[in-house]
XYZ file of C-alpha atoms in Angstrom:
402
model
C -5.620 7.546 24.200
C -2.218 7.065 22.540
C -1.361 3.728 21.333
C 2.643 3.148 20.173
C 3.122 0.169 17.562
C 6.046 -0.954 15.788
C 6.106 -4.223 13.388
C 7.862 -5.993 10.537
C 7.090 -5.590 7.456
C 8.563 -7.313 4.508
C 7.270 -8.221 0.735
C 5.202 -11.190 -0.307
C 7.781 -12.697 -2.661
C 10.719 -12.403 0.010
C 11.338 -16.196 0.082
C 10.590 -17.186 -3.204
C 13.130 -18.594 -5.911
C 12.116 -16.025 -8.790
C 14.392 -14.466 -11.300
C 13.821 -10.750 -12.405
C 11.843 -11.420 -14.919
C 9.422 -13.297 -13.369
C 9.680 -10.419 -10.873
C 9.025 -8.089 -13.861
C 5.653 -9.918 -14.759
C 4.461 -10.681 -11.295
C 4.546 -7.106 -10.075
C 2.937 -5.437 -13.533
C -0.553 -8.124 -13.134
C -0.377 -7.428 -9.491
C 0.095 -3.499 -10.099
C -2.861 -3.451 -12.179
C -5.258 -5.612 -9.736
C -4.860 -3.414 -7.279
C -6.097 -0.549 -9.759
C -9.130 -2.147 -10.268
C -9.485 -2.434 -6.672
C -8.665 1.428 -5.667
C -11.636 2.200 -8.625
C -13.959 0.279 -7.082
C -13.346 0.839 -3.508
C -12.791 3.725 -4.266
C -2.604 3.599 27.081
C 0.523 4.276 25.416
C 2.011 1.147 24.562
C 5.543 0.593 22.636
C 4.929 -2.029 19.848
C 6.617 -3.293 16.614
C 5.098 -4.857 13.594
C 7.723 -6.097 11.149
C 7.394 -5.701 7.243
C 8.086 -8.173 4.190
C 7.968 -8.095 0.976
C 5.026 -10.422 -0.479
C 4.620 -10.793 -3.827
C 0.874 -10.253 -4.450
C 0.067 -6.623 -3.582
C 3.928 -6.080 -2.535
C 4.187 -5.876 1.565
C 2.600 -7.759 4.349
C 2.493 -6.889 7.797
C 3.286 -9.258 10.742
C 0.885 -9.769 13.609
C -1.597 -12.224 15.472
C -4.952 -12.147 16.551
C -7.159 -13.706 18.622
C -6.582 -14.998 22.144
C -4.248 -17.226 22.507
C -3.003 -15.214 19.395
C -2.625 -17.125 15.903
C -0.487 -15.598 13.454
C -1.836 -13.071 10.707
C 0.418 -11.720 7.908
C -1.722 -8.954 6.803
C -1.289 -6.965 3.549
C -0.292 -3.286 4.076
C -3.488 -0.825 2.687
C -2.995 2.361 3.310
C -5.572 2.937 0.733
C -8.318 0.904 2.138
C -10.414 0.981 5.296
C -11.214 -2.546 6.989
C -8.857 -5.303 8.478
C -10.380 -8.804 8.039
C -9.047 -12.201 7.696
C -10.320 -15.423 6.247
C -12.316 -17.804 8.935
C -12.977 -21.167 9.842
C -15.167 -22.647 8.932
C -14.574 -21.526 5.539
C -17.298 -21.949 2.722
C -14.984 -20.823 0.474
C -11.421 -19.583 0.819
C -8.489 -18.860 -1.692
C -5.253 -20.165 0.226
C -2.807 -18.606 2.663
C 0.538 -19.045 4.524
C -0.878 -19.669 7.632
C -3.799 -21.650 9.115
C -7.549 -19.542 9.113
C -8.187 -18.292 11.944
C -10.981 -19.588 14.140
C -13.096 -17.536 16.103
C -14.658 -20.877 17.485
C -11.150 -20.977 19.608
C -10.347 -17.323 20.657
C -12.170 -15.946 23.681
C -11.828 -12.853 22.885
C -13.951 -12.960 19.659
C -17.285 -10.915 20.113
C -19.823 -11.135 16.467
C -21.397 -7.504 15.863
C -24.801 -7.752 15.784
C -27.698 -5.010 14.617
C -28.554 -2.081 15.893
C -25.071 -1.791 16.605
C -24.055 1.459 14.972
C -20.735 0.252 13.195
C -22.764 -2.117 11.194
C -23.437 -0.734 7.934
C -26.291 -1.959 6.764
C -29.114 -2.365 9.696
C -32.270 -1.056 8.219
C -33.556 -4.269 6.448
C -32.045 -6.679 8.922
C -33.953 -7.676 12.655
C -32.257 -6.830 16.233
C -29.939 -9.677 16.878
C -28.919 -10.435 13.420
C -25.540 -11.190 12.467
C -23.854 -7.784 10.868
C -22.130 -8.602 7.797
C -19.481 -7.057 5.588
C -19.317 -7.300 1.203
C -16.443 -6.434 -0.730
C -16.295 -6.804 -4.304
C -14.061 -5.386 -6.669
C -13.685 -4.503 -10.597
C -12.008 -7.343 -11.238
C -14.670 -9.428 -9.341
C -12.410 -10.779 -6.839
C -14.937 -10.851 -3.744
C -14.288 -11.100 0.256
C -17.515 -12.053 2.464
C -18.708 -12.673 5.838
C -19.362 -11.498 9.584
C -18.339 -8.020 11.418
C -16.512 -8.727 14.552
C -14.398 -7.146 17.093
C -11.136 -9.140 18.481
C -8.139 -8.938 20.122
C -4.835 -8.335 17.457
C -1.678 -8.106 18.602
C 1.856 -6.524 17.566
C 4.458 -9.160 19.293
C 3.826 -9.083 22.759
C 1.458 -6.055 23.166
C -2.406 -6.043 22.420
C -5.034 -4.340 21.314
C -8.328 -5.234 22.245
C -11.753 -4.392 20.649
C -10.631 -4.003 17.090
C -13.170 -4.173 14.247
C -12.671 -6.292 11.793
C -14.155 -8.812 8.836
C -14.204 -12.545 9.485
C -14.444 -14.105 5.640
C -16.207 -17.064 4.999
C -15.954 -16.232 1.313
C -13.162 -14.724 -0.621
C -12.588 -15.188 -3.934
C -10.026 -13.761 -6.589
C -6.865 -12.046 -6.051
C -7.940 -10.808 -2.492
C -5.173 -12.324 -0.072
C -2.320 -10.439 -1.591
C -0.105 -13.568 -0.503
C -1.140 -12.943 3.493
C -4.013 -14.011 5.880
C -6.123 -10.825 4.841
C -5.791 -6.998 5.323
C -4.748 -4.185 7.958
C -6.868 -1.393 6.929
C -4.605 2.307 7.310
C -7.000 4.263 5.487
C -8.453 7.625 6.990
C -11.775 6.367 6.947
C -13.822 6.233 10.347
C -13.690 1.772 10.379
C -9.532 1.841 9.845
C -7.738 0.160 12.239
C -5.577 3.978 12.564
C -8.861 5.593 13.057
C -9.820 2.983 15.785
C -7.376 3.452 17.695
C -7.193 7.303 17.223
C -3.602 7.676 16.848
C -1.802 11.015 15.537
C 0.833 9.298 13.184
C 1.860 6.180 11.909
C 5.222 5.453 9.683
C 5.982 2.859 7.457
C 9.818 1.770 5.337
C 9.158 -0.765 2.530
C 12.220 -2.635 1.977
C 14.077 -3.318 -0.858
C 11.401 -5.535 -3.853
C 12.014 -8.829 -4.020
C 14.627 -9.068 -1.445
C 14.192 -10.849 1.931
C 14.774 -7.325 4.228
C 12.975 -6.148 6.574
C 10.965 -2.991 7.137
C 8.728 -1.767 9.951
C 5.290 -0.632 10.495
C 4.770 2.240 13.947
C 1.492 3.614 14.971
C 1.399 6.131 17.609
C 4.030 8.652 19.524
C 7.033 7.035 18.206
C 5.782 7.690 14.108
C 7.300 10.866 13.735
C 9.818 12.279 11.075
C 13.021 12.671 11.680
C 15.385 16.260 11.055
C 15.623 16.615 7.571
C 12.980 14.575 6.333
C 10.672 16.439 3.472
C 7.501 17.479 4.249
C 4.153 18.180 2.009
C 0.527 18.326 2.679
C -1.708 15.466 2.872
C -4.995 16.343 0.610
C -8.460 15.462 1.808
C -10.828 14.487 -1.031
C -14.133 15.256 0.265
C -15.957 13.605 -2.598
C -16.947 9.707 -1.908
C -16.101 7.098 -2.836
C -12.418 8.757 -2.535
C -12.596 9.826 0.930
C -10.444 6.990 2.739
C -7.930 7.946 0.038
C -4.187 9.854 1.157
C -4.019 12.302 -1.321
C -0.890 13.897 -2.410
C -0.315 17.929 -4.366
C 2.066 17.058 -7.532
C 3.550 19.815 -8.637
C 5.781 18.928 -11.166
C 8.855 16.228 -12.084
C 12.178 16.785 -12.984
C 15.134 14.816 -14.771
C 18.167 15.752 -14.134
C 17.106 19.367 -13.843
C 14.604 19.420 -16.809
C 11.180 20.085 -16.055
C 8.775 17.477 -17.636
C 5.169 19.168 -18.519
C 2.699 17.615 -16.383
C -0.939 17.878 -16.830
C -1.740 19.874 -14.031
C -5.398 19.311 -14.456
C -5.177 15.620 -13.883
C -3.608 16.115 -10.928
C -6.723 18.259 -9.030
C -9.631 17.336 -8.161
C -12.653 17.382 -10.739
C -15.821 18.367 -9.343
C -16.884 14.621 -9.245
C -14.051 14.295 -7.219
C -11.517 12.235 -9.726
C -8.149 13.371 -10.295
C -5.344 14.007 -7.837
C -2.651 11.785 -6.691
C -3.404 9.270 -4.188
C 0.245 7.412 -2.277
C -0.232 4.004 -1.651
C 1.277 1.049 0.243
C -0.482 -1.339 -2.039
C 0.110 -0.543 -5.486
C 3.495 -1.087 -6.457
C 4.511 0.932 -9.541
C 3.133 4.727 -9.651
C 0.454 5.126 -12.214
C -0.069 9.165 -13.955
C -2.245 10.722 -16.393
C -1.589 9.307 -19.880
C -0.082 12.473 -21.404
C 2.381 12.773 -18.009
C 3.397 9.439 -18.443
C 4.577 10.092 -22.164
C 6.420 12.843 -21.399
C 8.106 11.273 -18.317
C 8.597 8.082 -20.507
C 10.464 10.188 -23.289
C 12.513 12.273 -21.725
C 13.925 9.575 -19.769
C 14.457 8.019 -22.933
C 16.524 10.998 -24.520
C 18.792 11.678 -21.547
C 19.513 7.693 -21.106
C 20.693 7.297 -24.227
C 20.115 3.591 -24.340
C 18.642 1.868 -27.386
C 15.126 1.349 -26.718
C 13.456 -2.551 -26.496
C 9.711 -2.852 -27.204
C 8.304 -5.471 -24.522
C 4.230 -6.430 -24.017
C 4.679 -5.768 -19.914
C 6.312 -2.188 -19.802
C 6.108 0.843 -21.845
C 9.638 2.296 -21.630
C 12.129 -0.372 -21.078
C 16.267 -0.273 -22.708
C 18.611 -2.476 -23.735
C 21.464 -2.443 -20.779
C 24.788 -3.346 -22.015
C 26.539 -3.518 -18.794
C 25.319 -2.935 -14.995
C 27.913 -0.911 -14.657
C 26.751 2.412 -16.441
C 24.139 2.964 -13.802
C 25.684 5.815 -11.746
C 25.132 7.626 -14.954
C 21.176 7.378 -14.407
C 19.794 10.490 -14.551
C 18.334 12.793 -10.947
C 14.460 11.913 -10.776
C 12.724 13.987 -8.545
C 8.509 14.393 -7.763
C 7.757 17.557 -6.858
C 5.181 17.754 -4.494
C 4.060 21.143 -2.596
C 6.545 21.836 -0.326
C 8.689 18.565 -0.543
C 11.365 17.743 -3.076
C 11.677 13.931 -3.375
C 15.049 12.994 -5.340
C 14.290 9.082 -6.142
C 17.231 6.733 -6.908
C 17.478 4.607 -9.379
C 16.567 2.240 -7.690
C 13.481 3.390 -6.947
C 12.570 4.453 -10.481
C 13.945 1.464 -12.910
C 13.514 -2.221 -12.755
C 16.403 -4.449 -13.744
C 15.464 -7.224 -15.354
C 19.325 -8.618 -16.065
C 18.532 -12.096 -17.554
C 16.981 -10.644 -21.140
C 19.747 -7.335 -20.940
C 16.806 -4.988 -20.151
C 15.990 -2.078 -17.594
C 12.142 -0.710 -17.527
C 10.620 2.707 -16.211
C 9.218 1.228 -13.150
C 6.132 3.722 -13.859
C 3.069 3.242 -16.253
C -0.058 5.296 -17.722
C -3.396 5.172 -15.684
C -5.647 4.601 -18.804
C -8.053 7.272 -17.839
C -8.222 5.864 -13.905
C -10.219 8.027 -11.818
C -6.802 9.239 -10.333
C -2.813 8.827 -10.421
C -1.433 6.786 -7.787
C 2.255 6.957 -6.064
C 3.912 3.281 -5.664
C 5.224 1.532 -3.546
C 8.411 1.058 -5.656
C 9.727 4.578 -5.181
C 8.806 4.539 -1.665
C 11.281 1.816 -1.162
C 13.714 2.361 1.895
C 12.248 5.531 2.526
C 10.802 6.453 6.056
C 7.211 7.562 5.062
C 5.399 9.044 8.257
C 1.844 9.772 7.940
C 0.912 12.695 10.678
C -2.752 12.325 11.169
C -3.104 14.967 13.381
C -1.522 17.680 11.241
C -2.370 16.347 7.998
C 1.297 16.428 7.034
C 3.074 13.106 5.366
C 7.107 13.196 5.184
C 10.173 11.402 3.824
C 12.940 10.453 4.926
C 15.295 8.544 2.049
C 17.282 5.911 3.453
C 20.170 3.180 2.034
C 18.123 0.394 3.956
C 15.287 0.094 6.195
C 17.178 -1.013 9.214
C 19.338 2.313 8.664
C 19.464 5.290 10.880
C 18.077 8.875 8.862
């Protein structure tokens, strides 16, 4: 069965008062949380889900679950599996926009109980018992409580009998600014692989502005004439299998090949290595050596004196905004797909202290390199499940045509 959704999405820190700086620091701590996180995790129906940008781990997702439905701004995680939410009663719960939810008032709430086989974790617990659901993370941020199944919905269109976590317990940097998660990884508990759709699509608006992208699941999430196309890798090594892998091939500046480790960016027998995209982390993260090279030959073809700051590797002194059509061509080279980002998408402003950064960092020996959600920006990214194919489509705004 086909399901169709379509829904906003925007970023966390779309309504907040925050200068670039501030923008600067908030996104490098939140960049790096979510690496912790990725290591240790390692009917057809028309519906919309809008995106914002939230300021935490970068884009939230608007829905509502439950029945009568209760709103649930839910972080984007294309790199994680389950959807869950923080509950009342809560024993202990970090704070979010929007009341908990309370499956105490929904009708539609059903608890999973053992033997049920999508409970995890059966064999030391009796028939009957609640199942129950443990996440903890590097950075020992921690989400805990009961599997469920409800109703969630995407404006006026539901879906019913989706799995999900109801947290009693969440502590740390877990909420990403939202109510909880929506889980798009490829595992076999993600909300995509619930529903057993063949595509979904997602177009991150502009960081730290108050557009609007969208979120589509089903037979509308398909890439448009001219979009570029390149394999979607399967790691078959846990914990990385929920993981979108991308082939890196190389990265150019303005026509000059940078030397990549092309090791780093295969699998190891152990499974590490490779490049994983993902909604969540918001700058892209490569092999130290990479990085270097990217950072310096940036460096010589800008021309710009060069500003040592404690946040960013490669950030410049910028004399004047105006010298920025002179930015050099960035492209990733993946297998089959030349993506040309603009600078934009590759360089942070941060215009009160004079400075522009390399929106980009080293991944410290990480178990792989990760592709952000900063150089995604305004770019139709469709995920074909079925043919294990992810595109891209560049746009000058979300709301924009291809």
């Amino acid at each position: 069965m086909e399901f169709n959704f379509n829904t906003m999405v925007k970023h966390v820190d779309h309504d907040k008062q925050l200068n670039q700086t501030e923008l600067l620091r908030l996104a490098l701590d939140r960049s790096r949380k979510r690496l912790q996180w990725l290591q240790a995790a390692a009917t057809n129906i028309n519906v919309k889900a809008p995106i914002r940008y939230s300021g935490h781990n970068e884009y939230l997702a608007y829905l509502s679950i439950g029945t009568p439905p209760v709103p649930f701004p839910a972080f984007l995680a294309t790199a994680s599996d389950l959807t869950w939410t923080q509950c009342a009663p809560c024993v202990e719960c970090s704070d979010q926009p929007t009341p908990l939810f309370a499956p105490a008032n929904s009708t539609s709430y059903t608890a999973l109980k053992c033997p049920d086989t999508r409970c995890r974790d059966c064999s030391k617990q009796r028939p009957g018992s609640q199942c129950m659901f443990d996440m903890t993370y590097d950075d020992n941020s921690e989400s805990e409580g009961d599997l469920a199944t409800e109703t969630l919905w995407f404006g006026d269109k539901k879906v019913l009998g989706v799995q999900f976590g109801c947290a009693y317990y969440t502590v740390g940097n877990v909420l990403c600014g939202g109510a909880g998660s929506l889980g798009l990884g490829r595992g076999e508990d993600s909300f995509i692989s619930q529903l057993d759709v063949s595509a979904f699509s997602h177009c991150l608006p502009t960081y730290g502005t108050n557009n609007t992208g969208s979120l589509l699941m089903g037979r509308g999430a398909h890439a448009p004439r001219g979009a570029r196309t390149t394999p979607l890798i399967r790691n078959p090594r846990d914990p990385f299998t929920s993981l979108y892998y991308l082939s890196l091939k190389g990265i150019t500046i303005n026509k000059v090949s940078v030397p990549i480790n092309s090791t780093a960016f295969g699998f190891q027998n152990d499974g590490s290595g490779g490049m994983v995209i993902d909604s969540g982390t918001l700058l892209t993260y490569l092999e130290s050596s990479t990085f270097e090279a990217v950072g310096q030959e940036l460096a010589r073809q800008i021309g710009l004196p060069r500003k040592y700051v404690a946040t960013y590797d490669y950030c410049f002194n910028l004399p004047s905004r105006k010298i920025v059509n002179k930015f050099p061509k960035f492209v990733f080279q993946f297998d089959g797909a030349a993506l040309e980002l603009p600078y934009k998408n590759y360089l942070m402003f941060d215009e009160e202290n004079g400075l522009v950064c390399l929106a980009m960092l080293g991944n410290d020996g990480m178990d792989f390199n990760i592709f952000g959600s900063y150089q995604q920006q305004n770019t139709l990214v469709v995920y074909d499940i079925a043919n294990s194919k992810l595109s891209f489509a560049p746009k000058k705004q979300c709301g924009d045509k291809v």
